[in-house]
mmCIF file of C-alpha atoms in Angstrom:
data_model
loop_
_atom_site.group_PDB
_atom_site.id
_atom_site.type_symbol
_atom_site.label_atom_id
_atom_site.label_comp_id
_atom_site.label_asym_id
_atom_site.label_seq_id
_atom_site.Cartn_x
_atom_site.Cartn_y
_atom_site.Cartn_z
ATOM 1 C CA MET E 14 8.996 12.966 10.390
ATOM 2 C CA ARG E 15 9.037 10.027 8.024
ATOM 3 C CA GLN E 16 10.335 10.398 4.518
ATOM 4 C CA ILE E 17 9.621 8.096 1.593
ATOM 5 C CA VAL E 18 12.154 7.448 -1.159
ATOM 6 C CA ASN E 19 10.820 5.823 -4.315
ATOM 7 C CA LEU E 20 12.997 3.028 -5.745
ATOM 8 C CA ASN E 21 11.120 2.313 -8.976
ATOM 9 C CA GLU E 22 13.860 3.300 -11.381
ATOM 10 C CA GLY E 23 17.072 1.653 -12.475
ATOM 11 C CA TRP E 24 16.818 -2.052 -11.655
ATOM 12 C CA MET E 25 18.679 -4.791 -13.504
ATOM 13 C CA PHE E 26 16.461 -7.726 -14.458
ATOM 14 C CA SER E 27 17.327 -11.288 -15.404
ATOM 15 C CA LYS E 28 15.231 -14.295 -16.305
ATOM 16 C CA VAL E 29 16.715 -17.748 -15.824
ATOM 17 C CA ASN E 30 19.775 -18.232 -18.079
ATOM 18 C CA SER E 31 19.287 -14.844 -19.755
ATOM 19 C CA ALA E 32 21.317 -11.630 -19.853
ATOM 20 C CA TRP E 33 20.650 -8.749 -17.482
ATOM 21 C CA GLU E 34 18.662 -5.775 -18.777
ATOM 22 C CA MET E 35 17.617 -2.429 -17.286
ATOM 23 C CA VAL E 36 13.968 -2.039 -16.217
ATOM 24 C CA ASP E 37 11.823 0.268 -14.112
ATOM 25 C CA PHE E 38 8.930 -0.690 -11.873
ATOM 26 C CA PRO E 39 6.132 -1.514 -12.344
ATOM 27 C CA HIS E 40 7.400 -4.499 -14.338
ATOM 28 C CA THR E 41 6.263 -7.956 -15.400
ATOM 29 C CA TRP E 42 8.110 -10.530 -17.472
ATOM 30 C CA ASN E 43 4.842 -11.816 -18.953
ATOM 31 C CA GLY E 44 3.763 -8.735 -20.888
ATOM 32 C CA TYR E 45 4.068 -10.604 -24.205
ATOM 33 C CA ASP E 46 3.971 -14.356 -23.575
ATOM 34 C CA GLY E 47 1.122 -13.933 -21.080
ATOM 35 C CA GLN E 48 -1.106 -12.403 -23.734
ATOM 36 C CA ASP E 49 -0.321 -14.233 -26.963
ATOM 37 C CA GLY E 50 -2.961 -16.911 -26.398
ATOM 38 C CA GLY E 51 -0.484 -19.777 -26.201
ATOM 39 C CA ASP E 52 -1.120 -20.590 -22.534
ATOM 40 C CA ASP E 53 2.605 -21.322 -22.209
ATOM 41 C CA TYR E 54 3.851 -18.157 -20.522
ATOM 42 C CA PHE E 55 6.927 -18.326 -18.300
ATOM 43 C CA ARG E 56 6.272 -19.267 -14.688
ATOM 44 C CA GLY E 57 9.396 -19.447 -12.599
ATOM 45 C CA THR E 58 12.031 -17.418 -10.778
ATOM 46 C CA CYS E 59 13.426 -14.105 -12.020
ATOM 47 C CA MET E 60 15.742 -11.625 -10.330
ATOM 48 C CA TYR E 61 16.001 -7.877 -9.896
ATOM 49 C CA SER E 62 19.135 -6.114 -8.638
ATOM 50 C CA LYS E 63 19.933 -2.519 -7.695
ATOM 51 C CA PRO E 64 22.793 -0.733 -5.886
ATOM 52 C CA VAL E 65 21.743 1.538 -2.992
ATOM 53 C CA ARG E 66 23.987 3.817 -0.946
ATOM 54 C CA ARG E 67 22.754 4.502 2.588
ATOM 55 C CA ALA E 68 24.499 7.874 2.646
ATOM 56 C CA MET E 69 22.197 9.029 -0.191
ATOM 57 C CA LEU E 70 19.080 8.323 1.890
ATOM 58 C CA PRO E 71 17.568 10.820 4.349
ATOM 59 C CA LYS E 72 18.994 10.450 7.850
ATOM 60 C CA ALA E 73 16.763 8.258 10.008
ATOM 61 C CA ASP E 74 16.847 5.752 12.841
ATOM 62 C CA ARG E 75 15.190 2.948 10.898
ATOM 63 C CA TYR E 76 14.846 2.095 7.210
ATOM 64 C CA TYR E 77 12.105 -0.147 5.826
ATOM 65 C CA ILE E 78 11.755 -1.387 2.283
ATOM 66 C CA GLU E 79 8.180 -1.519 1.028
ATOM 67 C CA PHE E 80 6.884 -3.646 -1.828
ATOM 68 C CA GLN E 81 3.312 -2.797 -2.821
ATOM 69 C CA GLY E 82 2.944 -5.803 -5.121
ATOM 70 C CA THR E 83 5.268 -8.726 -5.981
ATOM 71 C CA ASN E 84 3.700 -11.642 -7.783
ATOM 72 C CA SER E 85 3.625 -14.213 -6.376
ATOM 73 C CA GLU E 86 6.420 -15.237 -3.963
ATOM 74 C CA ALA E 87 9.330 -12.906 -3.290
ATOM 75 C CA THR E 88 12.517 -12.759 -1.218
ATOM 76 C CA ILE E 89 14.850 -9.816 -0.716
ATOM 77 C CA TYR E 90 18.588 -10.144 -0.128
ATOM 78 C CA ILE E 91 20.947 -7.296 0.773
ATOM 79 C CA ASN E 92 24.663 -7.863 0.325
ATOM 80 C CA ARG E 93 23.923 -11.576 -0.167
ATOM 81 C CA ASN E 94 22.116 -11.826 3.189
ATOM 82 C CA GLU E 95 18.479 -12.945 3.135
ATOM 83 C CA ILE E 96 16.367 -10.263 4.810
ATOM 84 C CA ALA E 97 12.729 -11.240 4.380
ATOM 85 C CA GLY E 98 10.234 -12.983 2.146
ATOM 86 C CA HIS E 99 6.553 -12.827 1.321
ATOM 87 C CA LYS E 100 3.970 -15.165 -0.182
ATOM 88 C CA GLY E 101 1.011 -13.682 -2.029
ATOM 89 C CA GLY E 102 0.967 -11.348 -5.001
ATOM 90 C CA TYR E 103 -1.750 -8.904 -4.038
ATOM 91 C CA SER E 104 -0.727 -7.242 -0.791
ATOM 92 C CA THR E 105 1.863 -4.784 0.491
ATOM 93 C CA TRP E 106 4.778 -6.119 2.526
ATOM 94 C CA ARG E 107 7.720 -4.475 4.241
ATOM 95 C CA ALA E 108 10.976 -5.371 5.953
ATOM 96 C CA ASP E 109 13.323 -3.532 8.313
ATOM 97 C CA ILE E 110 16.626 -3.243 6.416
ATOM 98 C CA THR E 111 18.454 -0.864 8.760
ATOM 99 C CA ASP E 112 21.082 -3.273 10.023
ATOM 100 C CA ALA E 113 21.679 -4.762 6.573
ATOM 101 C CA LEU E 114 22.747 -1.517 4.919
ATOM 102 C CA TYR E 115 26.417 -0.638 4.654
ATOM 103 C CA GLY E 116 27.479 2.795 5.875
ATOM 104 C CA ASP E 117 29.077 4.838 3.112
ATOM 105 C CA GLU E 118 29.544 1.876 0.785
ATOM 106 C CA ILE E 119 27.080 0.657 -1.809
ATOM 107 C CA SER E 120 24.685 -2.077 -0.734
ATOM 108 C CA THR E 121 23.437 -4.506 -3.364
ATOM 109 C CA PHE E 122 19.721 -5.277 -3.308
ATOM 110 C CA LEU E 123 18.619 -8.537 -4.935
ATOM 111 C CA VAL E 124 14.954 -9.461 -5.204
ATOM 112 C CA LYS E 125 13.914 -12.935 -6.319
ATOM 113 C CA VAL E 126 10.330 -13.244 -7.544
ATOM 114 C CA ASP E 127 8.565 -16.455 -8.551
ATOM 115 C CA ASN E 128 5.128 -16.925 -10.134
ATOM 116 C CA LYS E 129 5.144 -20.707 -10.347
ATOM 117 C CA ILE E 130 2.068 -22.768 -9.489
ATOM 118 C CA THR E 131 2.028 -23.591 -5.790
ATOM 119 C CA GLU E 132 -0.816 -24.926 -3.673
ATOM 120 C CA ASP E 133 -0.113 -22.751 -0.632
ATOM 121 C CA MET E 134 -0.865 -19.483 -2.435
ATOM 122 C CA TYR E 135 -4.171 -18.348 -3.888
ATOM 123 C CA PRO E 136 -4.962 -18.153 -6.743
ATOM 124 C CA CYS E 137 -3.046 -20.869 -8.598
ATOM 125 C CA GLU E 138 -5.181 -21.052 -11.723
ATOM 126 C CA MET E 139 -7.445 -18.303 -12.979
ATOM 127 C CA ASP E 140 -9.012 -16.875 -16.135
ATOM 128 C CA PHE E 141 -6.075 -14.509 -16.678
ATOM 129 C CA PRO E 142 -2.279 -14.932 -16.557
ATOM 130 C CA ASN E 143 -0.561 -15.037 -13.187
ATOM 131 C CA TYR E 144 1.809 -12.268 -14.243
ATOM 132 C CA GLY E 145 5.196 -12.521 -12.548
ATOM 133 C CA GLY E 146 7.119 -9.450 -11.470
ATOM 134 C CA VAL E 147 7.282 -6.387 -9.251
ATOM 135 C CA TYR E 148 4.179 -4.722 -10.615
ATOM 136 C CA ARG E 149 3.617 -1.915 -8.101
ATOM 137 C CA ASP E 150 5.755 0.704 -6.377
ATOM 138 C CA VAL E 151 8.843 -0.041 -4.285
ATOM 139 C CA ASN E 152 9.863 2.475 -1.607
ATOM 140 C CA ILE E 153 12.278 2.935 1.262
ATOM 141 C CA ILE E 154 10.495 4.443 4.268
ATOM 142 C CA CYS E 155 12.779 6.368 6.631
ATOM 143 C CA VAL E 156 11.448 6.725 10.186
ATOM 144 C CA ASN E 157 12.278 7.622 13.767
ATOM 145 C CA GLU E 158 12.944 4.840 16.280
ATOM 146 C CA SER E 159 9.433 5.625 17.584
ATOM 147 C CA HIS E 160 7.063 5.197 14.659
ATOM 148 C CA PHE E 161 3.721 3.921 13.458
ATOM 149 C CA ALA E 162 4.119 0.211 12.851
ATOM 150 C CA LEU E 163 5.350 -0.624 9.376
ATOM 151 C CA ASP E 164 5.403 -4.378 9.907
ATOM 152 C CA TYR E 165 1.805 -4.758 11.109
ATOM 153 C CA CYS E 166 0.150 -6.794 8.343
ATOM 154 C CA GLY E 167 1.356 -4.403 5.632
ATOM 155 C CA SER E 168 -1.064 -1.770 6.938
ATOM 156 C CA GLN E 169 -0.663 1.984 7.287
ATOM 157 C CA GLY E 170 -0.552 1.770 11.076
ATOM 158 C CA ILE E 171 -3.904 3.519 11.440
ATOM 159 C CA LYS E 172 -7.466 2.190 11.382
ATOM 160 C CA VAL E 173 -10.552 4.416 11.155
ATOM 161 C CA THR E 174 -14.107 3.275 11.971
ATOM 162 C CA PRO E 175 -16.865 5.900 11.568
ATOM 163 C CA THR E 176 -20.379 5.332 12.946
ATOM 164 C CA VAL E 177 -23.221 7.645 11.881
ATOM 165 C CA ASN E 178 -25.481 8.768 14.730
ATOM 166 C CA GLY E 179 -28.243 11.034 13.458
ATOM 167 C CA ASN E 180 -26.663 14.237 12.175
ATOM 168 C CA ASN E 181 -23.272 13.388 13.673
ATOM 169 C CA ALA E 182 -20.638 10.678 13.289
ATOM 170 C CA ASP E 183 -18.488 9.116 15.989
ATOM 171 C CA VAL E 184 -15.075 8.275 14.568
ATOM 172 C CA GLU E 185 -12.844 5.697 16.254
ATOM 173 C CA ILE E 186 -9.180 6.079 15.354
ATOM 174 C CA GLU E 187 -6.940 3.158 16.307
ATOM 175 C CA VAL E 188 -3.190 3.395 15.894
ATOM 176 C CA PHE E 189 -0.486 0.737 15.871
ATOM 177 C CA THR E 190 2.904 1.940 17.056
ATOM 178 C CA LYS E 191 6.422 0.690 17.681
ATOM 179 C CA ASN E 192 8.964 1.773 20.303
ATOM 180 C CA VAL E 193 6.841 4.618 21.671
ATOM 181 C CA ILE E 194 8.108 5.711 25.111
ATOM 182 C CA PRO E 195 6.221 7.325 28.051
ATOM 183 C CA GLU E 196 7.622 10.798 27.324
ATOM 184 C CA GLN E 197 5.896 10.801 23.949
ATOM 185 C CA LYS E 198 2.293 11.543 22.984
ATOM 186 C CA ILE E 199 0.002 10.516 20.138
ATOM 187 C CA ILE E 200 -2.264 13.149 18.618
ATOM 188 C CA CYS E 201 -5.234 12.124 16.455
ATOM 189 C CA VAL E 202 -6.882 14.695 14.190
ATOM 190 C CA VAL E 203 -9.846 14.678 11.800
ATOM 191 C CA LYS E 204 -9.832 17.212 8.962
ATOM 192 C CA SER E 205 -12.254 18.260 6.243
ATOM 193 C CA ASP E 206 -11.403 17.804 2.586
ATOM 194 C CA MET E 207 -10.131 21.402 2.651
ATOM 195 C CA GLY E 208 -7.729 20.690 5.521
ATOM 196 C CA GLU E 209 -9.773 22.343 8.271
ATOM 197 C CA VAL E 210 -9.347 20.695 11.690
ATOM 198 C CA ILE E 211 -12.736 19.392 12.800
ATOM 199 C CA ALA E 212 -11.806 17.370 15.874
ATOM 200 C CA ALA E 213 -8.666 16.294 17.735
ATOM 201 C CA LYS E 214 -7.674 14.180 20.708
ATOM 202 C CA GLU E 215 -4.402 13.594 22.520
ATOM 203 C CA LEU E 216 -3.403 10.133 23.737
ATOM 204 C CA SER E 217 -0.674 8.982 26.072
ATOM 205 C CA ALA E 218 2.026 6.628 24.827
ATOM 206 C CA GLU E 219 0.145 3.697 26.402
ATOM 207 C CA GLU E 220 -3.148 4.430 24.620
ATOM 208 C CA SER E 221 -4.029 3.297 21.114
ATOM 209 C CA LYS E 222 -7.635 4.399 20.493
ATOM 210 C CA ALA E 223 -9.306 7.786 20.243
ATOM 211 C CA VAL E 224 -12.982 8.567 19.587
ATOM 212 C CA VAL E 225 -13.935 11.978 18.206
ATOM 213 C CA THR E 226 -17.247 13.360 16.963
ATOM 214 C CA ILE E 227 -17.958 15.055 13.640
ATOM 215 C CA GLU E 228 -21.022 17.271 14.101
ATOM 216 C CA ASN E 229 -23.376 17.859 11.173
ATOM 217 C CA VAL E 230 -21.480 15.217 9.258
ATOM 218 C CA ARG E 231 -21.389 15.281 5.471
ATOM 219 C CA LEU E 232 -22.229 11.776 4.344
ATOM 220 C CA TRP E 233 -20.368 9.871 1.665
ATOM 221 C CA ASN E 234 -22.957 9.259 -1.057
ATOM 222 C CA GLY E 235 -21.387 7.159 -3.782
ATOM 223 C CA VAL E 236 -20.630 8.825 -7.105
ATOM 224 C CA LYS E 237 -23.156 11.594 -6.337
ATOM 225 C CA ASP E 238 -21.084 12.997 -3.505
ATOM 226 C CA PRO E 239 -17.968 10.917 -2.683
ATOM 227 C CA TYR E 240 -16.961 13.231 0.178
ATOM 228 C CA LEU E 241 -13.971 12.126 2.224
ATOM 229 C CA TYR E 242 -12.592 13.306 5.540
ATOM 230 C CA LYS E 243 -8.971 12.752 6.545
ATOM 231 C CA ALA E 244 -7.700 11.195 9.768
ATOM 232 C CA GLU E 245 -4.144 12.057 10.770
ATOM 233 C CA ALA E 246 -2.054 10.745 13.637
ATOM 234 C CA TYR E 247 1.230 12.075 15.012
ATOM 235 C CA ILE E 248 3.808 10.797 17.482
ATOM 236 C CA THR E 249 5.256 13.824 19.278
ATOM 237 C CA GLU E 250 7.895 14.549 21.883
ATOM 238 C CA ASN E 251 8.531 18.050 23.300
ATOM 239 C CA ASN E 252 6.224 19.461 20.603
ATOM 240 C CA GLU E 253 8.316 17.867 17.844
ATOM 241 C CA ILE E 254 6.622 15.532 15.352
ATOM 242 C CA LEU E 255 8.549 12.256 15.169
ATOM 243 C CA ASP E 256 6.257 10.345 12.806
ATOM 244 C CA ASN E 257 2.930 10.818 11.074
ATOM 245 C CA VAL E 258 0.360 8.814 9.114
ATOM 246 C CA SER E 259 -2.947 9.703 7.461
ATOM 247 C CA VAL E 260 -5.870 8.035 5.738
ATOM 248 C CA ASN E 261 -8.989 9.286 3.933
ATOM 249 C CA PHE E 262 -12.391 7.953 4.983
ATOM 250 C CA GLY E 263 -16.085 8.463 4.338
ATOM 251 C CA CYS E 264 -18.987 8.480 6.797
ATOM 252 C CA ARG E 265 -22.055 6.528 5.693
ATOM 253 C CA SER E 266 -24.597 3.976 6.819
ATOM 254 C CA TYR E 267 -25.784 1.029 4.758
ATOM 255 C CA TYR E 268 -27.841 -2.142 4.936
ATOM 256 C CA LEU E 269 -29.647 -4.623 2.704
ATOM 257 C CA ASP E 270 -33.439 -4.597 2.460
ATOM 258 C CA ALA E 271 -35.203 -7.710 1.126
ATOM 259 C CA GLU E 272 -37.684 -5.582 -0.847
ATOM 260 C CA LYS E 273 -35.711 -2.463 -1.772
ATOM 261 C CA GLY E 274 -32.204 -3.864 -2.155
ATOM 262 C CA PHE E 275 -29.079 -2.002 -1.086
ATOM 263 C CA MET E 276 -29.747 1.047 1.086
ATOM 264 C CA LEU E 277 -27.186 3.827 1.447
ATOM 265 C CA ASN E 278 -27.785 6.507 4.084
ATOM 266 C CA GLY E 279 -31.416 5.402 4.347
ATOM 267 C CA GLU E 280 -32.171 5.605 0.640
ATOM 268 C CA ARG E 281 -32.270 2.968 -2.087
ATOM 269 C CA TYR E 282 -28.995 2.923 -4.033
ATOM 270 C CA PRO E 283 -28.895 0.756 -7.192
ATOM 271 C CA LEU E 284 -25.633 -1.116 -7.658
ATOM 272 C CA TYR E 285 -24.055 -1.803 -11.055
ATOM 273 C CA ALA E 286 -20.964 -3.927 -11.523
ATOM 274 C CA VAL E 287 -18.276 -4.378 -14.140
ATOM 275 C CA ALA E 288 -15.461 -6.924 -14.361
ATOM 276 C CA ARG E 289 -12.035 -5.309 -14.546
ATOM 277 C CA HIS E 290 -8.570 -6.856 -14.549
ATOM 278 C CA GLN E 291 -5.344 -4.973 -13.910
ATOM 279 C CA ASP E 292 -4.289 -5.946 -17.400
ATOM 280 C CA ARG E 293 -3.152 -4.232 -20.604
ATOM 281 C CA TRP E 294 -1.630 -5.332 -23.888
ATOM 282 C CA VAL E 295 2.168 -5.688 -23.614
ATOM 283 C CA LYS E 296 2.133 -4.174 -20.113
ATOM 284 C CA GLY E 297 0.365 -7.115 -18.493
ATOM 285 C CA ASN E 298 -0.441 -6.142 -14.911
ATOM 286 C CA ALA E 299 2.354 -3.545 -14.671
ATOM 287 C CA LEU E 300 0.057 -0.544 -15.090
ATOM 288 C CA SER E 301 0.899 3.086 -14.496
ATOM 289 C CA ALA E 302 -1.216 5.490 -12.444
ATOM 290 C CA GLU E 303 -2.394 7.015 -15.738
ATOM 291 C CA ASP E 304 -3.559 3.574 -16.951
ATOM 292 C CA MET E 305 -5.522 3.111 -13.728
ATOM 293 C CA ASP E 306 -7.155 6.536 -14.075
ATOM 294 C CA GLU E 307 -8.152 5.788 -17.660
ATOM 295 C CA ASP E 308 -9.724 2.468 -16.623
ATOM 296 C CA MET E 309 -11.756 4.201 -13.920
ATOM 297 C CA ALA E 310 -12.884 6.890 -16.368
ATOM 298 C CA LEU E 311 -14.076 4.232 -18.817
ATOM 299 C CA ILE E 312 -15.996 2.439 -16.060
ATOM 300 C CA ARG E 313 -17.647 5.723 -15.059
ATOM 301 C CA GLU E 314 -18.536 6.341 -18.714
ATOM 302 C CA LEU E 315 -20.299 2.974 -18.760
ATOM 303 C CA GLY E 316 -22.521 4.189 -15.954
#
């Protein structure tokens, strides 16, 4: 089964013509100059470096590095070899680094990140700073040769589409895989929030979609009852799990009514909005999970 190793800690950081310093992710270099009101914050290229020893990672067939947010354009090099790049600061991206890693020796990771103004990336100008940096988690994902696709649009390799039909819900589970062979099977499972198996279906290696039914479905009902099911998918061979992915989802119906407004599960549901930036004093956009939770609690307090 896949294993995920977090790489947030212990990176060396350098701005252009400046000394290296130790930082952890999430990190932005605009925590101060992006918030002092001068509208002259640094927009350019900075670098992050970290030594990684393959022998210290879990044994696996393939290794992918995952960046959950690098603003705005980023490139990763391993042992001075360019591996991959990404444009856009608000989406996850990954790269297969298996062949770039040294065996027992240390491999040097170098990540260049640039937040300069460029016309081929949105947004260029906005009402808040375009904070540069690696402002979300960085992981190494260790997987079997047969695995759920890690390079499919930065997705989780699983897509869930529920459709409510009366008291039941039909749930389509689509999976995206890589290097699956005929001897292997794909098992799709839907569980309750308590982990109880509600429905399951087995697919052959050639199939990618399963449809299962949740009887007497519990509907997701906004903040009143935000109930979530879980869809899980496994690649198996000889009853051994080679890889697994999961995603939470809610079952609900909705539409807009010209007279009543937004309708959720057949009933009027008033909508209230609040503007929120991923932004804090000194931290910029490099927020912790605790910062995010506090923001959500304040929004809930507002009603």
